[in-house]
Structure formats: structure tokens, C-alpha cells
mmCIF file of C-alpha atoms in Angstrom:
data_model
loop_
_atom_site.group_PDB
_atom_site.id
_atom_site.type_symbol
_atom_site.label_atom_id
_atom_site.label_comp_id
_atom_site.label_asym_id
_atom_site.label_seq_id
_atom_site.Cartn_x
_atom_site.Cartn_y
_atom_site.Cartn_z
ATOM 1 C CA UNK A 18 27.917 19.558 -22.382
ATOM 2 C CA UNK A 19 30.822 17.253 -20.698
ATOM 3 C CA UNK A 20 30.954 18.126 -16.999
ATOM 4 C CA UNK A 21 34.677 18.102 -15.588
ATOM 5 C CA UNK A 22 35.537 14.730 -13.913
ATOM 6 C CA UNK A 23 35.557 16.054 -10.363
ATOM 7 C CA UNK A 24 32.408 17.300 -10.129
ATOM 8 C CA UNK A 25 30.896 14.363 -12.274
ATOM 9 C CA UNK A 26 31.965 12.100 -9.343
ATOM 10 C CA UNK A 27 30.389 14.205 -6.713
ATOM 11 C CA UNK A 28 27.498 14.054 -8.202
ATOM 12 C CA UNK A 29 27.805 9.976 -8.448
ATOM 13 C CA UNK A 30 28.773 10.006 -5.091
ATOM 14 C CA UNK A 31 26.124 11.684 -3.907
ATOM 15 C CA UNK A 32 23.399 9.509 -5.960
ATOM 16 C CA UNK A 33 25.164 6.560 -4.580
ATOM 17 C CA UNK A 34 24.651 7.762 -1.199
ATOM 18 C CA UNK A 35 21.087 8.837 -1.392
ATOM 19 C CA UNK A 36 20.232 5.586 -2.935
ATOM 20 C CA UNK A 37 22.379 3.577 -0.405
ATOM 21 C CA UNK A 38 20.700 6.038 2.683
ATOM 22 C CA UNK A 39 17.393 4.930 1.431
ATOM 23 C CA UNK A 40 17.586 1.579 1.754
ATOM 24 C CA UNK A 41 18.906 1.040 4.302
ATOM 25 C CA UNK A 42 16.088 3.089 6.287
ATOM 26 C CA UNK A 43 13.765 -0.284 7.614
ATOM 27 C CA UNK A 44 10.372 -1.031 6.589
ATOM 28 C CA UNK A 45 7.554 -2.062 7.142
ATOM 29 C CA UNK A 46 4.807 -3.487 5.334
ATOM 30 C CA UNK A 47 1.623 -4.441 6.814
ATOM 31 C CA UNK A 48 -1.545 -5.884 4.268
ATOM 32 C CA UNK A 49 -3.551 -8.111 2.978
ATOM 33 C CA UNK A 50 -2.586 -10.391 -0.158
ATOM 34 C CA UNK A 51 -0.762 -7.452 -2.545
ATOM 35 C CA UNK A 52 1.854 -7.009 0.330
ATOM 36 C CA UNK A 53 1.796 -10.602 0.175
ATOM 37 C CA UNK A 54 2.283 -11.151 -2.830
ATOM 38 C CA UNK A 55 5.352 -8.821 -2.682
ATOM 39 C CA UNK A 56 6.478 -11.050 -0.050
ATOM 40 C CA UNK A 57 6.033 -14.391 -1.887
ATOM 41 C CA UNK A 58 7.903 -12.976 -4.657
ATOM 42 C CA UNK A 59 10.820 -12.355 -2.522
ATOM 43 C CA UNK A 60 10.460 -8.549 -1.810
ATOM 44 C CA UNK A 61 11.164 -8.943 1.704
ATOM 45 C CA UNK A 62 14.578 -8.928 3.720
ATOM 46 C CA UNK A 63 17.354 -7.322 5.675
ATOM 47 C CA UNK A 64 14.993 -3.744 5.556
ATOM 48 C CA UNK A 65 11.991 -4.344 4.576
ATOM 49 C CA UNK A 66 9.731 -6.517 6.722
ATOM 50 C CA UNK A 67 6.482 -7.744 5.378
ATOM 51 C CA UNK A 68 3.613 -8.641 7.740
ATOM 52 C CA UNK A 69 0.466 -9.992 5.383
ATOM 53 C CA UNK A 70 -2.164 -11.961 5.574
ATOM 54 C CA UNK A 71 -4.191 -12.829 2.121
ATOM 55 C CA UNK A 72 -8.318 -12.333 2.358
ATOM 56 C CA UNK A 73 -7.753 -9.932 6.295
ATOM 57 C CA UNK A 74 -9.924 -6.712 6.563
ATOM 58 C CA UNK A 75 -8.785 -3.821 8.299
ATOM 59 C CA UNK A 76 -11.128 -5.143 11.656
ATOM 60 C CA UNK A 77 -9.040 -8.292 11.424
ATOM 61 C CA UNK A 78 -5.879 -6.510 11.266
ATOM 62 C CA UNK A 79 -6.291 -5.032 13.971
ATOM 63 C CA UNK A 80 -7.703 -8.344 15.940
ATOM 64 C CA UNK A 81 -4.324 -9.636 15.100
ATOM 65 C CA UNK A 82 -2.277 -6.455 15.799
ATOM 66 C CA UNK A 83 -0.342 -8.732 18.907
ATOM 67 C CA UNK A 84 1.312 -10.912 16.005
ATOM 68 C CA UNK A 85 2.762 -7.260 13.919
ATOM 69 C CA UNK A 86 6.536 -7.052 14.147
ATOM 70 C CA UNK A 87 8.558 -5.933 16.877
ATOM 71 C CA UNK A 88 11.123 -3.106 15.784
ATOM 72 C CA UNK A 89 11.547 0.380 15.299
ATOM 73 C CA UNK A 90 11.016 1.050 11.288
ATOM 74 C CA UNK A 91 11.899 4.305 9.768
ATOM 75 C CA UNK A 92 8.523 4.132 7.734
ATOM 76 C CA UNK A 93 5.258 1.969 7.900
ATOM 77 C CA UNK A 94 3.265 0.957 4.637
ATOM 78 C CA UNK A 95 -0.245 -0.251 4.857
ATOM 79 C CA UNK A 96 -1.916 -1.973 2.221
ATOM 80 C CA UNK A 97 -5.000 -2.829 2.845
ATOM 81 C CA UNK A 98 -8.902 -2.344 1.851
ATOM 82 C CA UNK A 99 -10.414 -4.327 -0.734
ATOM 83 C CA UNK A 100 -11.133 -6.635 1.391
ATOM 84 C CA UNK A 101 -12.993 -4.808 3.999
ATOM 85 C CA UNK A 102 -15.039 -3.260 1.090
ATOM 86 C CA UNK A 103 -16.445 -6.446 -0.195
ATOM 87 C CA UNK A 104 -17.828 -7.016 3.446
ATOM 88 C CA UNK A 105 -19.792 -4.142 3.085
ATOM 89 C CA UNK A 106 -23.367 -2.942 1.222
ATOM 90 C CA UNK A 107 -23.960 -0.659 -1.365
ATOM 91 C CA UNK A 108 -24.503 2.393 -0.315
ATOM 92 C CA UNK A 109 -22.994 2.013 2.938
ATOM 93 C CA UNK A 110 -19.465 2.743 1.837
ATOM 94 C CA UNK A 111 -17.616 3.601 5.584
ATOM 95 C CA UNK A 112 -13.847 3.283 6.652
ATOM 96 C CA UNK A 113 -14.206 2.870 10.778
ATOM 97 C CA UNK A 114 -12.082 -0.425 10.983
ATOM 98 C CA UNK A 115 -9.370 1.511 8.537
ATOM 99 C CA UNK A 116 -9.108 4.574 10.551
ATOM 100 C CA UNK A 117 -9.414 3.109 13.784
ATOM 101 C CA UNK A 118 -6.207 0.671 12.252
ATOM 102 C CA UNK A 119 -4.451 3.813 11.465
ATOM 103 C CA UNK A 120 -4.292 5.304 14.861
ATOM 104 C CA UNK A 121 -3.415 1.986 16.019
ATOM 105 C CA UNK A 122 -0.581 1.803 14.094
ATOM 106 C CA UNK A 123 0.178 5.341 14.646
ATOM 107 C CA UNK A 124 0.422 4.112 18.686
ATOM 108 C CA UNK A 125 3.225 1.339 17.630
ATOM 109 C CA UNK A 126 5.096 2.478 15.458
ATOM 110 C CA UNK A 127 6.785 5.762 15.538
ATOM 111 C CA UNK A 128 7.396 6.501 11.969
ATOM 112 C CA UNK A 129 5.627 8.123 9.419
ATOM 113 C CA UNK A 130 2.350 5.739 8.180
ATOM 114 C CA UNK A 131 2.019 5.056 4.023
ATOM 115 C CA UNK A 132 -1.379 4.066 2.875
ATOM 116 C CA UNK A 133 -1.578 2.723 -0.407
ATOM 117 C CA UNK A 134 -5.036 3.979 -2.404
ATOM 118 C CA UNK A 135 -6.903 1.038 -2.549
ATOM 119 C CA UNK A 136 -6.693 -0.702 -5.896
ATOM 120 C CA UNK A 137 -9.830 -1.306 -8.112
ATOM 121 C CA UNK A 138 -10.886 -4.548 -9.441
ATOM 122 C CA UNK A 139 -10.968 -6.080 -12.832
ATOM 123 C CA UNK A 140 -14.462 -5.641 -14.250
ATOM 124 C CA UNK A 141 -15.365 -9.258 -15.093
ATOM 125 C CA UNK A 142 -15.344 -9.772 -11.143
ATOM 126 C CA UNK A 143 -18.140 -7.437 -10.295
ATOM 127 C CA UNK A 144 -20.510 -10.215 -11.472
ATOM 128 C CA UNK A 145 -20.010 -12.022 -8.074
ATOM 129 C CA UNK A 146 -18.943 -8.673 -6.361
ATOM 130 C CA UNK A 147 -20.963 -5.856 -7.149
ATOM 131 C CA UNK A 148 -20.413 -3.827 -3.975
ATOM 132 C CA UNK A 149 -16.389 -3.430 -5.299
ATOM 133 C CA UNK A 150 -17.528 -1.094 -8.111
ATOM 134 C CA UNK A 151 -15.069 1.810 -9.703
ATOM 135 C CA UNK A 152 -17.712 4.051 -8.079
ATOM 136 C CA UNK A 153 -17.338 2.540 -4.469
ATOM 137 C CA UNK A 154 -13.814 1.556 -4.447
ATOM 138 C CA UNK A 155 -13.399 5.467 -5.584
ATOM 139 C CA UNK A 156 -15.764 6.362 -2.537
ATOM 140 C CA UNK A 157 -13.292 4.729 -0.178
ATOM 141 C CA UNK A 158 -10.398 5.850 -1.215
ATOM 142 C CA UNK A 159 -11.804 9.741 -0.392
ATOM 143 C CA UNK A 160 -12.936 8.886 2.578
ATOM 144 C CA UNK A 161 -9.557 7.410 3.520
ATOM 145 C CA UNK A 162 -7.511 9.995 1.462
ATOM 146 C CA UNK A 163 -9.602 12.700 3.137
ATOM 147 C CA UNK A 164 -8.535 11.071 6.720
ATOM 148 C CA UNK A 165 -5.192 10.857 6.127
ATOM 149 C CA UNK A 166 -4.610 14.604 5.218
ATOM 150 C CA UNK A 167 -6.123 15.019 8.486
ATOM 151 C CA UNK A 168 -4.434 13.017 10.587
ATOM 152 C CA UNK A 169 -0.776 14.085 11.230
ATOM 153 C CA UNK A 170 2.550 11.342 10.039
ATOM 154 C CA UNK A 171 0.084 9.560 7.821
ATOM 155 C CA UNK A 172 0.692 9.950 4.109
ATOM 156 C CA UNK A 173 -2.007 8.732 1.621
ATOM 157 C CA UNK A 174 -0.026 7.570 -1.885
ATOM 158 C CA UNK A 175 -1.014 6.259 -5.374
ATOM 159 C CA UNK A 176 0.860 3.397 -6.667
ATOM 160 C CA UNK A 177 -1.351 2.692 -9.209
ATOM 161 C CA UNK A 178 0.368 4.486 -12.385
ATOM 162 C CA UNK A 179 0.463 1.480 -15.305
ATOM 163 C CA UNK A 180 -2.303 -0.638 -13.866
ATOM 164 C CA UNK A 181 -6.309 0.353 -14.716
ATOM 165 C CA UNK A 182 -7.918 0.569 -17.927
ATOM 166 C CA UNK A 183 -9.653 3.575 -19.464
ATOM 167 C CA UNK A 184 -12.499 2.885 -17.609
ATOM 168 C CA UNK A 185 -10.845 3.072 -14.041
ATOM 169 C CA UNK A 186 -10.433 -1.396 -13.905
ATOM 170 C CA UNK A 187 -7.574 -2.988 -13.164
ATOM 171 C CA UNK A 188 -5.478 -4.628 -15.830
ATOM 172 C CA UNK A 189 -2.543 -6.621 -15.548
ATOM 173 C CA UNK A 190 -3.915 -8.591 -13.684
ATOM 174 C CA UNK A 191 -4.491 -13.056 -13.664
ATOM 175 C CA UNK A 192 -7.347 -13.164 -11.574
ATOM 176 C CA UNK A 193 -9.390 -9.911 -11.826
ATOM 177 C CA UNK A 194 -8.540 -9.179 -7.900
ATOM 178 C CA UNK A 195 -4.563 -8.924 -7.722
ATOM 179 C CA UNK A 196 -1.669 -7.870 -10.000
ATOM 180 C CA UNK A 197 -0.418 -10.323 -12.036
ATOM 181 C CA UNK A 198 3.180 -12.105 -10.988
ATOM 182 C CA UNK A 199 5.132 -10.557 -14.113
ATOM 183 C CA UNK A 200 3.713 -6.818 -13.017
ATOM 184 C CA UNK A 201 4.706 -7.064 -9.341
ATOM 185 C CA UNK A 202 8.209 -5.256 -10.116
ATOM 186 C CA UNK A 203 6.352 -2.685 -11.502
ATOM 187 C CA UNK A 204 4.126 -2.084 -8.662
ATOM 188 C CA UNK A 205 6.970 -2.253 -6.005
ATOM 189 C CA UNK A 206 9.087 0.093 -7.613
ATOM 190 C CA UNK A 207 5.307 2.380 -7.640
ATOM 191 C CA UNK A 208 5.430 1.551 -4.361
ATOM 192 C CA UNK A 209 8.804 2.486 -3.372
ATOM 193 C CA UNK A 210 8.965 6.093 -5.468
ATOM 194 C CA UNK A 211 5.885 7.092 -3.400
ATOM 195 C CA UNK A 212 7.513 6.758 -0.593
ATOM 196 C CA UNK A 213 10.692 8.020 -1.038
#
């Protein structure tokens, strides 16, 4: 079915304009090495800022909250949590530093807060790394899924579509801990459609 010209460009028009609205809303991203990675890779610019520091833990985050940007974004991203997980034991699986970085945030910024779900590691790293199991990165990202619902203008989201194995691992990956450089379009655009 051909739609009449008129309302064919209406329709482009408005498409254009959504898209266009979109980004030109500012962002921010705050993280550990996959925001960085983002930013390396040239991600970052005109609207969306990228605050990241490769290897930081939520607690060190927020130890360094003084350096985040200064401005008024329309929405805040935070990625970050692997990190803080491999500090911990088995067994004693716990988001404190996360949700007390959450509220801070929430007391900055006055936008609606993103948090990514915490990304699982490939499987050959567990040798060194037991404590960042499927099992316990899983664990954490309930307990931090489950504190986001409750906590009002903080969204939890899944970019993770295209990226773990069967068996709940992460694949595409060069060193078993991060996406790999030709997959980091991919998990921006995952990034972007959740939080649209």
C-alpha cells in the first residue's frame, strides 16, 4: 500500500524530529571502564558527556563525586559494578556503596538515573576471579534491580541483548572482562534504545 505524498512526509517529518529531539537532550555517563571504553572510542561530545574511570568501584565513585561534571543533563547513565563485586566474598554478595551512589547522584543531578545491569564475565576469567560468577553477578543485579524499582527517577535497563553465551558468559569480548572494540557500536546503540 503507497501512502499519498503528504502524509508520507509528515510522517518523515515527524521521525526526523523525534530523532533530532532525542539527541539533542544532554547526557551523562558516569562508570567504570565500559563507559570508558565508549569514550575512547569517540562516543562522547556536544550531548553526551562521559565521566569514567577504568578499575573504580561504586565506594570510589563516590570518593571522587567532587570531580563529576557540572551541568544540568536531561538523563544520567551509570555504569558501574563489576568492579565493586570482585572486591567482595562469596557469599557476601551486598550493593551499599551502589545504592548509597544512587541517591548521591539522585542529589546532583536532577534527571532521571539509568543503571545499566551489570555485565557478566567471560568464563575463562573466573579462574583468577571466582567471586564474579554467573550466579553472583546475577545476585547483584536483583539486588540492584530490586532497588531501583523502589527508588523513584531511577530506571534499571538491560543492554546486554547480543553479548552472553548460552550459559549466561559474556562473548564478544578480547579480554574476558570488557566488550570487544568491534562490538562497542553494538552495545551503545543497546545502550541508547534503553533509554530512549
Amino acid at each position: 500500500m503507497l501512502l499519498p505524498p503528504a502524509l508520507l512526509g509528515v510522517i518523515v517529518l515527524g521521525i526526523f524530529l523525534g530523532v533530532r529531539g532525542f539527541h539533542k537532550e544532554k547526557l551523562l555517563f558516569i562508570g567504570d571502564s565500559y563507559a570508558a571504553k565508549l569514550e575512547s572510542a569517540g562516543y562522547g561530545g556536544e550531548n553526551l558527556t562521559i565521566y569514567a574511570v577504568p578499575g573504580i568501584t561504586a565506594g570510589q565513585l563516590r570518593e571522587n563525586q567532587w570531580e563529576f561534571p557540572d551541568m544540568k543533563p536531561d538523563k544520567v547513565v551509570l555504569m558501574v559494578g563489576i568492579n565493586s563485586l570482585a572486591e567482595m566474598e562469596e557469599g557476601s554478595i551486598q550493593i551499599q556503596d551502589e545504592r548509597l551512589l544512587i541517591e548521591d547522584l539522585k542529589k546532583l543531578y536532577d534527571a532521571p538515573l539509568y543503571v545499566q545491569k551489570v555485565f557478566p564475565v567471560g568464563e575463562p576469567l573466573l579462574q583468577h576471579k571466582p567471586v564474579l560468577s554467573v550466579k553472583n553477578v546475577a545476585e547483584y543485579n536483583r539486588l540492584l534491580e530490586e532497588f531501583c524499582r523502589e527508588t523513584e527517577g531511577v530506571i534499571f535497563f538491560d543492554p546486554q541483548e547480543g553479548f552472553l553465551d548460552e550459559n549466561g558468559y559474556l562473548t564478544n569480548t578480547e579480554d574476558n572482562l570488557h566488550i570487544g572494540e568491534d562490538f562497542l557500536g553494538q552495545y551503545y546503540e543497546n545502550v541508547m534504545e534503553a533509554i530512549r
